[in-house]
Short mmCIF file of C-alpha atoms (C1' of nucleotides) in Angstrom, two decimals:
data_model
loop_
_atom_site.label_atom_id
_atom_site.label_comp_id
_atom_site.label_asym_id
_atom_site.label_seq_id
_atom_site.Cartn_x
_atom_site.Cartn_y
_atom_site.Cartn_z
CA MET P 14 107.74 166.81 127.41
CA ARG P 15 111.39 166.07 127.16
CA ILE P 16 113.34 163.65 125.09
CA ILE P 17 114.42 160.78 127.26
CA ILE P 18 115.34 158.43 124.48
CA ASN P 19 118.91 157.20 124.35
CA LYS P 20 121.41 158.42 121.83
CA VAL P 21 120.68 155.80 119.27
CA THR P 22 117.09 156.79 118.76
CA GLN P 23 116.90 160.38 119.86
CA ARG P 24 115.74 162.70 117.16
CA PRO P 25 117.84 165.86 116.83
CA PRO P 26 115.82 168.78 118.26
CA HIS P 27 116.77 170.92 115.31
CA ALA P 28 116.58 168.92 112.16
CA PRO P 29 118.44 170.65 109.33
CA ILE P 30 115.31 172.20 107.84
CA SER P 31 115.68 173.61 104.37
CA GLU P 32 114.16 177.09 104.38
CA ARG P 33 114.60 177.17 100.67
CA ALA P 34 112.61 174.01 100.10
CA ILE P 35 109.80 175.27 102.31
CA GLU P 36 109.66 178.57 100.50
CA GLU P 37 109.37 176.74 97.21
CA ARG P 38 106.61 174.52 98.49
CA LEU P 39 104.69 177.54 99.65
CA ALA P 40 105.28 179.31 96.37
CA GLY P 41 103.80 176.27 94.70
CA SER P 42 100.58 177.00 96.61
CA GLY P 43 100.81 180.67 95.71
CA ALA P 44 101.70 181.54 99.28
CA ARG P 45 104.60 183.49 100.78
CA PHE P 46 106.96 182.44 103.52
CA THR P 47 106.09 185.32 105.79
CA SER P 48 107.48 186.15 109.18
CA GLY P 49 104.51 184.67 111.00
CA ARG P 50 104.89 181.42 109.10
CA ARG P 51 108.62 181.38 109.67
CA GLN P 52 108.02 181.63 113.39
CA VAL P 53 105.64 178.69 113.30
CA VAL P 54 108.12 176.62 111.35
CA ALA P 55 110.92 177.57 113.71
CA ALA P 56 108.93 176.65 116.80
CA LEU P 57 107.79 173.42 115.23
CA SER P 58 111.15 172.24 114.00
CA GLY P 59 112.67 172.97 117.38
CA ALA P 60 110.06 170.90 119.22
CA ASP P 61 110.52 167.33 120.40
CA GLY P 62 106.99 166.36 119.54
CA PRO P 63 103.73 167.62 117.99
CA ARG P 64 102.45 171.02 119.11
CA SER P 65 98.97 172.52 119.19
CA ALA P 66 98.14 175.99 117.93
CA ALA P 67 97.84 177.20 121.52
CA GLU P 68 101.18 175.68 122.49
CA LEU P 69 102.86 177.30 119.50
CA HIS P 70 101.18 180.60 120.24
CA GLU P 71 102.70 180.53 123.70
CA GLU P 72 106.11 179.26 122.62
CA MET P 73 106.23 182.07 120.08
CA GLY P 74 105.87 184.62 122.82
CA GLY P 75 102.18 185.33 122.51
CA GLU P 76 102.81 188.06 119.93
CA VAL P 77 101.10 186.39 117.01
CA PRO P 78 97.38 185.95 117.72
CA VAL P 79 96.13 182.38 117.86
CA SER P 80 93.86 182.85 114.90
CA SER P 81 96.90 183.72 112.81
CA VAL P 82 98.74 180.67 114.08
CA TYR P 83 95.78 178.59 112.95
CA ARG P 84 95.88 180.24 109.56
CA SER P 85 99.60 179.70 109.24
CA LEU P 86 99.20 176.05 110.12
CA ALA P 87 96.43 175.63 107.57
CA VAL P 88 98.55 177.13 104.81
CA LEU P 89 101.60 175.13 105.81
CA GLU P 90 99.57 171.95 105.91
CA GLN P 91 98.11 172.74 102.52
CA ALA P 92 101.63 173.12 101.16
CA GLY P 93 102.70 169.85 102.73
CA VAL P 94 105.16 171.48 105.11
CA VAL P 95 103.50 170.39 108.33
CA GLU P 96 101.22 167.51 109.22
CA PRO P 97 98.38 167.28 111.72
CA HIS P 98 98.38 164.75 114.48
CA HIS P 99 95.21 164.04 116.43
CA GLY P 100 95.81 163.25 120.04
CA ALA P 101 94.37 163.28 123.50
CA ARG P 102 91.15 165.12 124.19
CA GLY P 103 90.46 166.05 120.62
CA LEU P 104 93.44 168.36 120.42
CA THR P 105 95.06 168.71 117.02
CA ARG P 106 98.80 169.08 117.14
CA TYR P 107 101.15 169.66 114.25
CA GLU P 108 104.63 168.56 113.38
CA MET P 109 106.98 169.08 110.45
CA ALA P 110 106.10 166.87 107.51
CA GLU P 111 107.90 163.58 107.19
CA TRP P 112 110.10 164.74 104.30
CA LEU P 113 111.43 167.51 106.55
CA ALA P 114 111.56 165.90 109.96
CA GLY P 115 112.22 162.34 108.95
CA HIS P 116 110.00 159.34 109.55
CA HIS P 117 109.33 158.65 113.19
CA HIS P 118 106.77 157.31 115.62
CA HIS P 119 105.12 158.46 118.82
CA LEU P 120 105.22 157.65 122.48
CA VAL P 121 101.92 158.83 123.94
CA CYS P 122 101.62 159.31 127.67
CA GLU P 123 98.20 158.23 128.85
CA SER P 124 98.61 160.27 131.99
CA CYS P 125 99.58 163.75 130.80
CA GLY P 126 98.59 163.35 127.16
CA GLY P 127 102.01 164.46 125.97
CA VAL P 128 103.61 163.04 122.86
CA GLU P 129 107.29 162.38 122.24
CA ASP P 130 108.86 161.50 118.94
CA ILE P 131 110.87 158.36 118.58
CA GLU P 132 112.89 157.23 115.63
CA LEU P 133 113.25 153.50 115.25
CA PRO P 134 116.63 151.91 114.62
CA LYS P 135 116.78 151.17 110.93
CA GLN P 136 116.44 147.46 111.39
CA LEU P 137 113.20 147.76 113.34
CA GLU P 138 111.82 150.27 110.88
CA VAL P 139 112.51 147.88 108.05
CA GLU P 140 110.70 145.14 109.93
CA LEU P 141 107.77 147.43 110.54
CA GLU P 142 107.54 148.41 106.90
CA ARG P 143 107.57 144.82 105.85
CA LEU P 144 104.78 144.16 108.30
CA VAL P 145 102.70 147.07 107.00
CA GLY P 146 103.26 145.82 103.50
CA LYS P 147 101.73 142.51 104.46
CA VAL P 148 98.80 144.23 106.10
CA SER P 149 97.88 146.18 103.02
CA GLY P 150 98.14 142.99 101.04
CA LEU P 151 95.31 141.68 103.20
CA SER P 152 92.75 144.31 102.28
CA SER P 153 91.60 146.39 99.35
CA PHE P 154 92.84 149.43 101.18
CA SER P 155 95.75 151.14 99.44
CA ALA P 156 98.26 152.08 102.10
CA SER P 157 100.47 155.12 101.71
CA GLY P 158 101.97 155.41 105.15
CA HIS P 159 101.88 154.13 108.68
CA ALA P 160 102.30 155.28 112.24
CA LEU P 161 103.10 153.22 115.25
CA GLU P 162 101.80 154.64 118.46
CA VAL P 163 103.15 153.29 121.71
CA ASP P 164 100.96 154.09 124.69
CA GLY P 165 102.17 154.16 128.25
CA ARG P 166 103.54 156.57 130.81
CA CYS P 167 106.35 158.99 130.22
CA GLU P 168 109.24 159.14 132.64
CA ARG P 169 107.82 162.21 134.34
CA CYS P 170 104.43 160.59 135.03
CA ARG P 171 105.59 157.17 136.12
CA MET L 25 82.80 152.57 105.81
CA ARG L 26 82.51 148.96 104.98
CA ILE L 27 84.59 145.99 105.81
CA ILE L 28 86.55 145.00 102.77
CA ILE L 29 89.08 142.85 104.48
CA ASN L 30 89.29 139.25 103.41
CA LYS L 31 88.02 136.42 105.51
CA VAL L 32 91.24 135.78 107.30
CA THR L 33 91.42 139.19 108.92
CA GLN L 34 87.87 140.43 108.92
CA ARG L 35 86.57 141.19 112.37
CA PRO L 36 83.09 139.78 112.99
CA PRO L 37 80.62 142.70 112.95
CA HIS L 38 78.97 141.37 116.06
CA ALA L 39 81.58 140.13 118.43
CA PRO L 40 80.01 137.86 121.06
CA ILE L 41 79.70 140.64 123.60
CA SER L 42 78.96 139.51 127.11
CA GLU L 43 76.10 141.63 128.40
CA ARG L 44 76.63 140.09 131.77
CA ALA L 45 80.27 141.13 131.96
CA ILE L 46 79.42 144.67 130.95
CA GLU L 47 76.70 144.90 133.55
CA GLU L 48 79.15 143.79 136.19
CA ARG L 49 81.76 146.28 135.11
CA LEU L 50 79.22 149.06 135.32
CA ALA L 51 78.04 147.85 138.71
CA GLY L 52 81.62 148.09 139.82
CA SER L 53 81.45 151.79 139.04
CA GLY L 54 78.12 152.05 140.81
CA ALA L 55 76.34 152.51 137.50
CA ARG L 56 73.43 150.70 135.87
CA PHE L 57 73.22 149.15 132.45
CA THR L 58 70.31 151.28 131.34
CA SER L 59 68.46 151.20 128.08
CA GLY L 60 70.32 154.20 126.71
CA ARG L 61 73.65 152.60 127.52
CA ARG L 62 72.54 149.31 126.02
CA GLN L 63 71.74 151.09 122.79
CA VAL L 64 75.18 152.66 122.70
CA VAL L 65 76.84 149.31 123.34
CA ALA L 66 74.70 147.66 120.68
CA ALA L 67 75.51 150.29 118.07
CA LEU L 68 79.17 150.19 118.94
CA SER L 69 79.59 146.44 118.92
CA GLY L 70 77.79 146.26 115.61
CA ALA L 71 80.10 148.81 114.00
CA ASP L 72 83.08 148.01 111.82
CA GLY L 73 85.15 150.84 113.25
CA PRO L 74 85.19 153.62 115.85
CA ARG L 75 82.13 155.86 116.05
CA SER L 76 81.68 159.41 117.28
CA ALA L 77 78.89 160.51 119.58
CA ALA L 78 77.13 162.17 116.66
CA GLU L 79 77.43 159.06 114.49
CA LEU L 80 76.05 156.90 117.27
CA HIS L 81 73.25 159.37 117.89
CA GLU L 82 72.22 159.03 114.28
CA GLU L 83 72.69 155.27 114.06
CA MET L 84 70.52 154.94 117.14
CA GLY L 85 67.68 156.67 115.37
CA GLY L 86 68.09 160.15 116.78
CA GLU L 87 65.87 159.31 119.74
CA VAL L 88 68.47 159.63 122.45
CA PRO L 89 69.76 163.22 122.63
CA VAL L 90 73.44 163.67 121.85
CA SER L 91 74.20 164.93 125.31
CA SER L 92 72.97 161.64 126.72
CA VAL L 93 75.08 159.72 124.25
CA TYR L 94 78.07 161.67 125.50
CA ARG L 95 77.15 160.85 129.07
CA SER L 96 76.70 157.18 128.28
CA LEU L 97 80.07 157.09 126.58
CA ALA L 98 81.70 158.78 129.55
CA VAL L 99 80.26 156.26 131.98
CA LEU L 100 81.11 153.32 129.74
CA GLU L 101 84.64 154.59 129.30
CA GLN L 102 84.97 155.04 133.04
CA ALA L 103 83.91 151.45 133.51
CA GLY L 104 86.39 150.26 130.89
CA VAL L 105 83.72 149.07 128.51
CA VAL L 106 84.56 151.39 125.64
CA GLU L 107 87.72 153.20 124.61
CA PRO L 108 88.23 156.56 122.95
CA HIS L 109 90.07 156.91 119.68
CA HIS L 110 91.19 160.31 118.44
CA GLY L 111 90.98 160.70 114.72
CA ALA L 112 90.41 163.08 111.87
CA ARG L 113 89.68 166.71 112.60
CA GLY L 114 89.83 166.39 116.33
CA LEU L 115 86.85 164.10 116.45
CA THR L 116 86.74 161.59 119.29
CA ARG L 117 85.35 158.23 118.28
CA TYR L 118 84.74 155.27 120.53
CA GLU L 119 84.97 151.54 120.18
CA MET L 120 84.42 148.57 122.43
CA ALA L 121 87.33 148.01 124.80
CA GLU L 122 89.97 145.55 123.75
CA TRP L 123 88.88 142.86 126.19
CA LEU L 124 85.46 142.89 124.51
CA ALA L 125 86.25 143.48 120.87
CA GLY L 126 89.66 141.89 120.69
CA HIS L 127 92.95 143.54 119.85
CA HIS L 128 93.00 145.13 116.45
CA HIS L 129 94.43 147.99 114.40
CA HIS L 130 93.10 150.70 112.14
CA LEU L 131 93.03 151.55 108.49
CA VAL L 132 92.54 155.31 108.26
CA CYS L 133 91.34 156.80 104.99
CA GLU L 134 93.06 160.12 104.39
CA SER L 135 90.35 161.11 101.98
CA CYS L 136 87.10 160.58 103.87
CA GLY L 137 88.55 160.30 107.36
CA GLY L 138 86.81 156.99 107.96
CA VAL L 139 88.37 154.28 110.06
CA GLU L 140 88.11 150.52 109.58
CA ASP L 141 89.21 147.89 112.01
CA ILE L 142 91.68 145.26 110.96
CA GLU L 143 92.83 142.26 112.91
CA LEU L 144 96.30 141.06 112.15
CA PRO L 145 97.00 137.40 111.51
CA LYS L 146 98.45 136.02 114.71
CA GLN L 147 101.94 135.71 113.31
CA LEU L 148 102.10 139.37 112.32
CA GLU L 149 100.67 140.45 115.65
CA VAL L 150 103.35 138.50 117.43
CA GLU L 151 105.99 140.18 115.31
CA LEU L 152 104.51 143.57 116.07
CA GLU L 153 104.47 142.92 119.79
CA ARG L 154 108.06 141.86 119.73
CA LEU L 155 108.88 145.04 117.87
CA VAL L 156 107.04 147.22 120.38
CA GLY L 157 108.85 145.44 123.16
CA LYS L 158 112.15 146.46 121.62
CA VAL L 159 110.97 150.03 121.22
CA SER L 160 110.11 150.41 124.85
CA GLY L 161 113.47 148.95 125.71
CA LEU L 162 114.99 151.93 123.93
CA SER L 163 113.48 154.61 126.11
CA SER L 164 112.56 155.28 129.71
CA PHE L 165 108.96 155.25 128.66
CA SER L 166 106.95 152.41 130.14
CA ALA L 167 104.74 151.01 127.41
CA SER L 168 101.37 149.49 128.19
CA GLY L 169 99.92 149.13 124.75
CA HIS L 170 100.32 149.94 121.10
CA ALA L 171 98.33 150.82 118.03
CA LEU L 172 99.36 150.50 114.44
CA GLU L 173 97.69 152.93 112.15
CA VAL L 174 97.85 152.36 108.44
CA ASP L 175 97.05 155.45 106.39
CA GLY L 176 95.87 155.40 102.83
CA ARG L 177 92.67 155.39 100.83
CA CYS L 178 89.76 153.10 101.42
CA GLU L 179 88.26 151.17 98.54
CA ARG L 180 85.44 153.66 98.19
CA CYS L 181 87.76 156.68 97.88
CA ARG L 182 90.38 155.21 95.62
"C1'" DT N 17 63.05 157.67 149.95
"C1'" DT N 18 67.47 157.75 147.87
"C1'" DC N 19 70.40 157.87 144.12
"C1'" DC N 20 71.32 157.18 139.54
"C1'" DT N 21 69.66 158.89 134.85
"C1'" DT N 22 68.11 161.77 131.46
"C1'" DG N 23 66.44 165.90 128.78
"C1'" DC N 24 67.05 170.47 127.75
"C1'" DA N 25 69.40 174.50 127.49
"C1'" DA N 26 73.31 177.19 128.66
"C1'" DA N 27 78.25 177.10 128.96
"C1'" DC N 28 82.87 175.94 127.18
"C1'" DG N 29 87.06 175.37 124.63
"C1'" DA N 30 89.13 174.65 120.26
"C1'" DT N 31 88.98 176.14 115.63
"C1'" DT N 32 87.10 178.88 111.72
"C1'" DT N 33 85.54 182.84 109.32
"C1'" DG N 34 84.06 187.77 107.89
"C1'" DC N 35 85.73 192.10 107.37
"C1'" DA N 36 88.58 195.95 107.31
"C1'" DT N 37 93.55 197.02 107.38
"C1'" DT N 38 98.37 196.29 106.46
"C1'" DG N 39 102.26 194.85 103.68
"C1'" DG N 40 105.08 192.99 100.00
"C1'" DA N 41 106.28 192.30 95.04
"C1'" DT R 18 98.49 198.89 92.32
"C1'" DC R 19 96.93 194.31 93.51
"C1'" DC R 20 96.45 190.41 96.02
"C1'" DA R 21 98.12 187.90 99.89
"C1'" DA R 22 98.45 188.18 104.95
"C1'" DT R 23 96.92 189.66 109.42
"C1'" DG R 24 94.33 191.34 113.61
"C1'" DC R 25 90.19 191.37 115.89
"C1'" DA R 26 85.77 189.97 116.91
"C1'" DA R 27 81.91 187.13 115.94
"C1'" DA R 28 80.49 182.67 114.58
"C1'" DT R 29 80.90 177.41 114.57
"C1'" DC R 30 81.40 172.93 116.17
"C1'" DG R 31 82.19 169.26 119.22
"C1'" DT R 32 81.71 168.42 123.98
"C1'" DT R 33 80.56 169.38 128.90
"C1'" DT R 34 77.68 170.80 132.64
"C1'" DG R 35 73.80 172.77 135.75
"C1'" DC R 36 69.39 171.96 136.96
"C1'" DA R 37 64.93 170.02 137.35
"C1'" DA R 38 62.14 165.92 136.21
"C1'" DG R 39 61.90 160.75 135.75
"C1'" DG R 40 63.00 155.89 137.37
"C1'" DA R 41 64.76 151.94 139.49
"C1'" DA R 42 66.06 149.72 143.83
#
DNA sequence: TTCCTTGCAAACGATTTGCATTGGA
DNA sequence: TCCAATGCAAATCGTTTGCAAGGAA
């Protein structure tokens, strides 16, 4: 997976993550920002799309055992630092929470199953939000967020 | 999960599924439209949202073993009769393919993990398609479809 | 007879958990 | 010292597969 989006929409690989804010969030859950968790956060905020526990395990050099990666992810999710994303073949991948990584959407490749982030130009995002607003007006479902998934083939698989 | 959408957007619980068309599709894959597969199709086209193999197994009365439900789903997916949908906790749920059930979107309850179908009023759907068209113009990703997921709490969980 | 199907049980891969140990405030 | 955090191995859970029996063309 590589970012192939043009400059306007490309999401910076390293969003300016606030270590401080994360530490506070964790503290709020009575948890510490340990080295293992820092590594997960680092790997995740440097990624161009959601990552599974196994992918993170590998990207982190295989030092930290997978079970610990899972535990880190669970704690970080609990604290609202990362968010799960359910994709191809029942794999659960995680990404930094919206308040840290910014709101974005996904391009899902139906061939390789990879996922790339895409940030909509403000105007389109505004349109989309307006549209979602109308949708929730249609049902007794109380909407709190939305995600647009665009399916197709990534450049590599075309 | 219950349909709570108003009349304008509610999707008919029993879309007028063409048994004939399904049989032909299966034949094209060299497969038969057996009783077990008919049961899966019946359960799925009567549902108001995606269903997992386990849910179908239960809704079908527990007669057909889960492994057979999985096999039926695999064959039906192969033939383009049903489509997988990856949701909460890595569960794979299926629904009738778009050409049979019609294009629609999902309301995902972040509390119970349930998914309800929602069909957008034509005008909104047109807007959405236009928007997706613009998105794919922004990247070198070739889009073939899209899915809008609205997250929130269903009426029951509110 | 020839394949497609199905049931059952074993196998798998992803994720979770129990338990004993380590580490930080 | 005390409780959170971690490593390792065993346990779960959803899903897949091998194999032998059943069925339709």
